[in-house]
Coordinates of C-alpha atoms and ligand atoms in Angstrom, one line a residue:
X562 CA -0.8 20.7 39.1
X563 CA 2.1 19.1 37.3
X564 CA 3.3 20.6 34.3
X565 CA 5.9 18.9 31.8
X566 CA 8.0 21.8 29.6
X567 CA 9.1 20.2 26.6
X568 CA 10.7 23.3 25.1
X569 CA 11.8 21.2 21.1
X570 CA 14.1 23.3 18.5
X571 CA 13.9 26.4 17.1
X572 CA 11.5 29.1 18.6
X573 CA 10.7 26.7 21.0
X574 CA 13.0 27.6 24.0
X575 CA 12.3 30.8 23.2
X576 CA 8.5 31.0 23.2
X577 CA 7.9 28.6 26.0
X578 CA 10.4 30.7 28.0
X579 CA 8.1 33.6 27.7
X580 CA 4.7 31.8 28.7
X581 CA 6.3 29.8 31.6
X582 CA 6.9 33.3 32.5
X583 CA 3.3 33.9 32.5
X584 CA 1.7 30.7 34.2
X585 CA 5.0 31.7 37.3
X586 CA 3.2 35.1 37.9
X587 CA -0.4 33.9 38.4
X588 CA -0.8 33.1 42.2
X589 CA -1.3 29.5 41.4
X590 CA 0.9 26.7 42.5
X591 CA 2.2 24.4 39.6
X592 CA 5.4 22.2 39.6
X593 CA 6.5 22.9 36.1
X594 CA 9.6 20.5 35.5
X595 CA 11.4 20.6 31.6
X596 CA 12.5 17.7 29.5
X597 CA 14.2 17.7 25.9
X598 CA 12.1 16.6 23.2
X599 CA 12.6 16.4 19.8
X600 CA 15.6 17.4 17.5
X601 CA 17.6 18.5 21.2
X602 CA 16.2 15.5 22.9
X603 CA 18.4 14.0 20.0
X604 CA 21.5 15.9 20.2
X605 CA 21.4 15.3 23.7
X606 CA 20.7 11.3 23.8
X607 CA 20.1 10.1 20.5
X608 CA 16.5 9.7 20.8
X609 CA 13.6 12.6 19.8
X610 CA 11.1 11.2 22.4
X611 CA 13.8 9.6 25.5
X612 CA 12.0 7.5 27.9
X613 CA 12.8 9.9 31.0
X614 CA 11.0 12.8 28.8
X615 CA 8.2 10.4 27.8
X616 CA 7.7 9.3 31.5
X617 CA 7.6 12.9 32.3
X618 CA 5.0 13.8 30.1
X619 CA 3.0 10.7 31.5
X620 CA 3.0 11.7 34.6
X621 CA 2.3 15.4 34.1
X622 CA -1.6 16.8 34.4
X623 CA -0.7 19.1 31.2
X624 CA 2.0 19.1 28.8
X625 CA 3.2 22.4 27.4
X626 CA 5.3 21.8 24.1
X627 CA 7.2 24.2 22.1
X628 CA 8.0 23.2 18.6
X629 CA 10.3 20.5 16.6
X630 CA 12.0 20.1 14.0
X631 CA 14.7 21.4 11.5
X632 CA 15.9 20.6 8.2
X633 CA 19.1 19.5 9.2
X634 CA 17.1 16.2 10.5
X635 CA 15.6 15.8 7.2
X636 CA 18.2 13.0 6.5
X637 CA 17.5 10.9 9.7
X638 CA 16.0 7.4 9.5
X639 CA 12.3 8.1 10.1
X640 CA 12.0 7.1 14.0
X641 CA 14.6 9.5 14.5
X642 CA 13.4 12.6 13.1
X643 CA 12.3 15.5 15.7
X644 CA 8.4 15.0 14.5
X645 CA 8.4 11.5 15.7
X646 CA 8.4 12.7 18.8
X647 CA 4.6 14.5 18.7
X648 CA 3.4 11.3 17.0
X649 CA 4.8 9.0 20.2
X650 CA 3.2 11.4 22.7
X651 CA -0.4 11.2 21.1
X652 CA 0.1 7.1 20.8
X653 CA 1.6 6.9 24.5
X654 CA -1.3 9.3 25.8
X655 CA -3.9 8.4 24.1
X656 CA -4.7 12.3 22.6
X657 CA -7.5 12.0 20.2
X658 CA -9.1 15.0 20.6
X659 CA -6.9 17.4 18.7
X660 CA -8.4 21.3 19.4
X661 CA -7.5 24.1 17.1
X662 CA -9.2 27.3 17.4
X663 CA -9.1 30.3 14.9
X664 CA -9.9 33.6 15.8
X665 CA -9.3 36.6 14.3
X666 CA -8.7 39.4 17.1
X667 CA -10.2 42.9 15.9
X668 CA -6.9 44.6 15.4
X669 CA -5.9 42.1 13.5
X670 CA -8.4 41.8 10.4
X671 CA -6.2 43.3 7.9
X672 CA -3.7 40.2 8.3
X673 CA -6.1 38.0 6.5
X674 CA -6.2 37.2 3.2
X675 CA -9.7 37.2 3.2
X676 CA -11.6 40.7 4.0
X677 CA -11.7 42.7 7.0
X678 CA -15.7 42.2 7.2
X679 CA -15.5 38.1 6.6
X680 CA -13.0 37.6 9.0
X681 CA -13.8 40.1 12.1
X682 CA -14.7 38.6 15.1
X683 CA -14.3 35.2 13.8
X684 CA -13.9 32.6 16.5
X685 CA -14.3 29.1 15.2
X686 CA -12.8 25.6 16.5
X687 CA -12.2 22.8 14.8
X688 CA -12.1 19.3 16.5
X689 CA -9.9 16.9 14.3
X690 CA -10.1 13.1 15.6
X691 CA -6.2 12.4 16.3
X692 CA -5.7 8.6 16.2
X693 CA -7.8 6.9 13.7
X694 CA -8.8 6.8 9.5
X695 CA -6.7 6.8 7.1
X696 CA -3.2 7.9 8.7
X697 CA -2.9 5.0 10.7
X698 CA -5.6 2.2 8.9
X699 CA -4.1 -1.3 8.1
X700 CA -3.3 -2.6 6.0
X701 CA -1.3 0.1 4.0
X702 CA 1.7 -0.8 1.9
X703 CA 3.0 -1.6 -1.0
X704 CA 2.2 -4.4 -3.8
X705 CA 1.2 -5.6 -7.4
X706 CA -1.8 -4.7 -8.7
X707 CA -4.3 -7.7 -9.1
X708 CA -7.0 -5.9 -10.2
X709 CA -8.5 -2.0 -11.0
X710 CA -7.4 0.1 -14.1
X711 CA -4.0 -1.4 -14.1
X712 CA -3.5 -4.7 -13.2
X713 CA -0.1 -6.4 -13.1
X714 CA 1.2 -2.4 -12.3
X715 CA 3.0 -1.4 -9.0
X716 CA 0.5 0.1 -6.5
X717 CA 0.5 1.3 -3.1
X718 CA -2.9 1.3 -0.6
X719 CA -3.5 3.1 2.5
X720 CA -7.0 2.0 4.4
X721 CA -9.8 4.6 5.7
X722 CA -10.8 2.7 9.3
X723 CA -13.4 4.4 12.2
X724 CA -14.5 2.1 14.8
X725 CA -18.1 3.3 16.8
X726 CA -16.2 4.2 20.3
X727 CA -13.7 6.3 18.4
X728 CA -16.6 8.0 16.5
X729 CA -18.9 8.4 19.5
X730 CA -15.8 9.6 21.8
X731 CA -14.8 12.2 20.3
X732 CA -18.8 13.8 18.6
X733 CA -19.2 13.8 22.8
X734 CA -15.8 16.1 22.9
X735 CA -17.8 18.2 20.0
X736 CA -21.1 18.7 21.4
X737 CA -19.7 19.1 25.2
X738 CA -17.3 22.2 24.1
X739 CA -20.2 23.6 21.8
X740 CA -22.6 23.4 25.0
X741 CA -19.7 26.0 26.3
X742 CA -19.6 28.4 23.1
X743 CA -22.1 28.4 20.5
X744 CA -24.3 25.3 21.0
X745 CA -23.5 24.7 17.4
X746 CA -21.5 21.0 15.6
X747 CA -20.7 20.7 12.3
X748 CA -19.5 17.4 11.8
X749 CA -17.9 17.1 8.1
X750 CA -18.1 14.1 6.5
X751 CA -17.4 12.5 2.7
X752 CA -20.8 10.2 3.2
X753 CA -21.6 10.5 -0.5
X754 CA -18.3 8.4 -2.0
X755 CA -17.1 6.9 2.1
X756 CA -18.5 4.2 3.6
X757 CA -16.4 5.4 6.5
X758 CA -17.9 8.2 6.5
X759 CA -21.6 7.8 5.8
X760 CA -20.9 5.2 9.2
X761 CA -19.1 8.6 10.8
X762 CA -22.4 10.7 9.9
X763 CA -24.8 7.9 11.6
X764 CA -23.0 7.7 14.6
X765 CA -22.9 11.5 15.2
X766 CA -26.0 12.2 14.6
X767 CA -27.2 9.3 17.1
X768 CA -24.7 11.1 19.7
X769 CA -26.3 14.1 18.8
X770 CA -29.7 12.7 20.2
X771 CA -28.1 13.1 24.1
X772 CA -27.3 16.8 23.3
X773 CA -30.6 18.5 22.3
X774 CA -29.5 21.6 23.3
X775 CA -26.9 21.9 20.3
X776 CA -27.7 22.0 16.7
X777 CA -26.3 19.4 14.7
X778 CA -25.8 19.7 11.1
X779 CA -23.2 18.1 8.4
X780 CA -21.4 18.9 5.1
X781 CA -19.2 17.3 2.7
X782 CA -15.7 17.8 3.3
X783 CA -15.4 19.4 -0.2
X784 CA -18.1 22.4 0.2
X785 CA -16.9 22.7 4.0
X786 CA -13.5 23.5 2.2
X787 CA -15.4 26.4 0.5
X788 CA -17.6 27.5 3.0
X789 CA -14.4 28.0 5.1
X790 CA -13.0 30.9 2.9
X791 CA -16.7 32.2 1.7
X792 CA -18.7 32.4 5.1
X793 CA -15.9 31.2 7.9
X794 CA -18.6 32.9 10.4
X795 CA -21.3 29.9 9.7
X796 CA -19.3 27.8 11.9
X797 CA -19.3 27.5 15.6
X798 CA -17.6 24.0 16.3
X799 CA -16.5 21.3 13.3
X800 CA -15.9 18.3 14.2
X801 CA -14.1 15.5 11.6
X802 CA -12.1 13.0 11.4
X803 CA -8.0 12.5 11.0
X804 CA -7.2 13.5 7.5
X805 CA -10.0 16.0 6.9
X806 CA -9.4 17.9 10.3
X807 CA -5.9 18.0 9.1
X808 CA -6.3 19.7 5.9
X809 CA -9.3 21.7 7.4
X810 CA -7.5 22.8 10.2
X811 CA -4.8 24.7 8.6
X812 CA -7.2 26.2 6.3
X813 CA -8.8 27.8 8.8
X814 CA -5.6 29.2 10.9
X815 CA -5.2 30.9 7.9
X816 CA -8.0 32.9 8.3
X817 CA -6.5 35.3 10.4
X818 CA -3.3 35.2 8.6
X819 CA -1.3 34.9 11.9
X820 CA -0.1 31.8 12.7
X821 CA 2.2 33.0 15.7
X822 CA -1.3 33.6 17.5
X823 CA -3.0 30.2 17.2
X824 CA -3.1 27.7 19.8
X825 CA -3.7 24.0 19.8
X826 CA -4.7 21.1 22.1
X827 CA -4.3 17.2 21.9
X828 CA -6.6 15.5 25.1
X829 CA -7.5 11.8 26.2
X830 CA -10.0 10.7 27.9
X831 CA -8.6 12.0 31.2
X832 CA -8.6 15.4 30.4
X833 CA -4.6 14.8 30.1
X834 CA -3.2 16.9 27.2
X835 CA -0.3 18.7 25.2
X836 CA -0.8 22.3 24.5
X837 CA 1.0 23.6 21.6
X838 CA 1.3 26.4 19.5
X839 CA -0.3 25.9 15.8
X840 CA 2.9 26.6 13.9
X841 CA 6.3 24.9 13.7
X842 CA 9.7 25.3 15.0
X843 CA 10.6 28.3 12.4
X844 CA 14.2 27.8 12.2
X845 CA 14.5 30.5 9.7
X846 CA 14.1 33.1 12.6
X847 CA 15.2 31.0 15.7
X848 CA 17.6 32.7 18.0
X849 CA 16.8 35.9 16.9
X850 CA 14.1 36.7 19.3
X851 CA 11.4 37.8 17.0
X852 CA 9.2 35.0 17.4
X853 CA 5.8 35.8 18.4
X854 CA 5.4 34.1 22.0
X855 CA 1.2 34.7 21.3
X856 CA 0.3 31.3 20.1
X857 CA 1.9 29.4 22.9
X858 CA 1.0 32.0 26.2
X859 CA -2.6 31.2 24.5
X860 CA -1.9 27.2 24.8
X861 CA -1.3 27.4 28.0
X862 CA -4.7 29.4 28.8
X863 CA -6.2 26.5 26.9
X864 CA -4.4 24.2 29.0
X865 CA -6.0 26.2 32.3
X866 CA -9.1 25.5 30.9
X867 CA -9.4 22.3 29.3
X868 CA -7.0 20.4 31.8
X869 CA -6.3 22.1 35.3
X870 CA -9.8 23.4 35.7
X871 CA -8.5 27.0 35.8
X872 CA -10.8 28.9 33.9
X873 CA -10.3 32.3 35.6
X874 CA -6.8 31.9 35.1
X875 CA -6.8 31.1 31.4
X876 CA -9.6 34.3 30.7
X877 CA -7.1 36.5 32.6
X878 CA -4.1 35.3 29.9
X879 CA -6.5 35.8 27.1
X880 CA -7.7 39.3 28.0
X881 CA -4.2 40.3 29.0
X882 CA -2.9 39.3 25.2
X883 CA -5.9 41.1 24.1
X884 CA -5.0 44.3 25.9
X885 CA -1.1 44.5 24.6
X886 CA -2.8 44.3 21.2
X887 CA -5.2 47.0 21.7
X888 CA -2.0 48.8 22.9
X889 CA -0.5 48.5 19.5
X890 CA 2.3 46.1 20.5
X891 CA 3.4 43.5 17.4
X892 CA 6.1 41.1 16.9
X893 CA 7.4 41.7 13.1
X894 CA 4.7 38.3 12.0
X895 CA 2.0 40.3 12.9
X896 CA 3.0 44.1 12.4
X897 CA 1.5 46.6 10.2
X898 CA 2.1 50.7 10.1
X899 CA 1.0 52.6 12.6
X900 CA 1.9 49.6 15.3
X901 CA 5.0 49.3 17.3
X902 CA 7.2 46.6 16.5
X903 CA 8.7 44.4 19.8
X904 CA 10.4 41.2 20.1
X905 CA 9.8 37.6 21.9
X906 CA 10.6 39.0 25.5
X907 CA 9.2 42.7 25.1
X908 CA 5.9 40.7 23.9
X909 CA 6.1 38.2 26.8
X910 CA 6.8 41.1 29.6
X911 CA 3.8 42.9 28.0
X912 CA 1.7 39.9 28.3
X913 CA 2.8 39.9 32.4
X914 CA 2.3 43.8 32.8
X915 CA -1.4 43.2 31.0
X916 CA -1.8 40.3 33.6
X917 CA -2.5 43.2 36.3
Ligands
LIG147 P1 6.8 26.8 10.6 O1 5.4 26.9 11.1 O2 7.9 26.5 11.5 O3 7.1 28.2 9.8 C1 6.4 28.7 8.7 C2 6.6 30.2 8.6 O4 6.0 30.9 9.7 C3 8.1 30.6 8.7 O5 8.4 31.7 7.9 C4 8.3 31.0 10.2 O6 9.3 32.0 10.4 C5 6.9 31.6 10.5 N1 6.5 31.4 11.9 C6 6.1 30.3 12.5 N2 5.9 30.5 13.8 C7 6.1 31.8 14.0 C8 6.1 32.6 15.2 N3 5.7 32.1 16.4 N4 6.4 33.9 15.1 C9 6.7 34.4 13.9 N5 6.8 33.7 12.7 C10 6.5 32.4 12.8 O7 6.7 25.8 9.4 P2 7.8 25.2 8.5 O8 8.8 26.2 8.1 O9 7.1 24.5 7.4 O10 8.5 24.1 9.4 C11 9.7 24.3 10.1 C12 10.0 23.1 11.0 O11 9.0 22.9 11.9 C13 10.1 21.8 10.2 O12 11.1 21.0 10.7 C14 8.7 21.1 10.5 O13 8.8 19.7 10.4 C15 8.5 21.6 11.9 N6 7.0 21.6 12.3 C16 6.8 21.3 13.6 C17 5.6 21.3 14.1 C18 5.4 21.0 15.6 O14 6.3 21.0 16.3 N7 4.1 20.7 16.0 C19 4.5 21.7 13.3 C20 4.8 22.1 12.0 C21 6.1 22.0 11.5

């Protein structure tokens, strides 16, 4: 089992420090090798994504990434800002399955904004398609208006685009991790005003036909927004499409009001993928070690799971970070009175003690 590190700025070094520790002390044999990436991969060679670091990560069964970015990049040409670099792995890889789970652990229900009794025991996952609609359609640009409300006038045009394979792949990603959890899709769609997506809504439900054992139903994007924050519990797996999954997605980590705790994972076809934690490179707290190491020790549980076929391995990670909750143990994200407040590496040698 090959692991590529790709540590990035801020927090990252210092959360993927703390669940490298953790994957070292299960009795499994990994190679686990570390590239730069992103705003360091910069510093270091002038590129965010260098060829040895992209080769790396090609080669690897599993990547586990950390974070990029700081404002200090902001001014950068484009292709050299530290976010390019997440963009070139999911082209060069082929991830278009993009997995983000919320879940609101019982102890901590009060960190929602929503309340206690909405929230508790949540545990839903959204499946965003990664390459496709909108974000990357063509053509897309800039040019004069020849017709519409103002003709003549400046406009710019971005184009909504889903082929059937890209459809199809990944509402067979949806309904094979529902047959694992809940046996429940909701695909969201915008059939009603999208021709895109009244196509998207045909083609899952005529996937849907091979997977009888999982309800299928659907909802416009716009009431699955408000169903999200009025009955989050409804849902078992959503499944949508680029820009939707986007928005949708961060909706729903904000359900349990704790971004350090949320994984995510980006998989092609081969099972490949880059496990990353939900949030970003926090540069306002970086070096300090008060990060909360949560979010990525739980990506690389996913990554035991969904890519190295170690699903023992990842349930013991996830019952361990369970335990040092139920023993009251918070970094300052997630702390409330009552609890005991601990930093990056207290939180990460709590997580090995839990391990057992
Ligand atoms: P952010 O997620 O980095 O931070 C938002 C807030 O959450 C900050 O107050 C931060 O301190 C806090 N936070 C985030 N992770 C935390 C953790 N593990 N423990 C405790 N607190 C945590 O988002 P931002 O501030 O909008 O972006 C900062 C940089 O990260 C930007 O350069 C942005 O482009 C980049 N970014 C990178 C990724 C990624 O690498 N996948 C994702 C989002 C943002």
């Amino acid at each position: 089992m090959n692991i590529a590190v790709l540590p990035g700025d801020g927090i990252g070094p210092e959360i993927t420090a703390e669940a490298v520790k953790v994957l070292k002390a299960l009795d499994l044999k990994f190679e686990l090798e570390e590239a730069p990436v992103g705003g360091a991969a910069y510093e270091a060679s002038g590129h965010p994504l260098p060829e040895t670091t992209l080769r790396l990560a090609q080669s690897a069964d599993a990547i586990l990434f950390g974070a990029v970015g700081d404002w200090k990049y902001d001014k950068l040409d484009r292709p050299l800002r530290p976010e390019q670099a997440i963009l070139g792995l999911r082209k060069h890889l082929g991830l278009f399955a993009n997995f983000r789970p919320a879940i609101c652990y019982e102890q901590l229900t009060h960190a929602s904004s929503l309340k206690p009794e909405l929230v508790a025991g949540l545990d839903i996952l959204i499946i965003r398609e990664l390459t496709g609609d909108i974000y990357f359609g063509q053509p897309r640009g800039r040019r004069t208006a020849v017709d519409g409300h103002f003709p003549g006038a400046e406009e710019a045009f971005d184009t909504m685009r889903y082929t059937r394979p890209e459809i199809e792949r990944i509402a067979h990603v949806a309904f094979q991790a529902a047959q694992k959890r809940g046996k429940k899709v909701t695909s969201v769609d915008k059939a009603n005003v999208l021709e895109t997506f009244q196509f998207w809504k045909d083609v899952v439900t005529e996937v849907g036909q091979q997977y009888p054992d999982v309800a299928l139903d659907h909802m416009y994007v716009d009431n699955a927004a408000m169903q999200l924050v009025k009955a989050p519990k409804r849902f078992d797996v959503v499944v949508t499409g680029n820009m939707f999954g986007d928005i949708l997605s961060d909706e729903a980590s904000m359900l349990t009001g704790s971004i350090g705790m949320l994984p995510s994972a980006s998989l092609n076809d081969k099972k490949q993928g880059l496990y990353e934690p939900s949030h970003g490179s926090a540069p306002d707290i970086a070096g300090q070690g008060v990060a909360n190491p949560l979010a990525t020790i739980l990506s690389a549980a996913m990554m035991l799971r969904f890519s190295l076929n170690q699903p023992e391995a990842a349930d013991r990670i996830e019952a361990a970070v369970k335990a040092v909750l139920a023993q009251g143990l918070r970094t300052p994200d997630i702390h409330s009175p009552g609890t005991t407040r601990v930093g990056t590496r207290e939180m990460g040698e709590a997580v090995l003690k839990a391990l057992g």
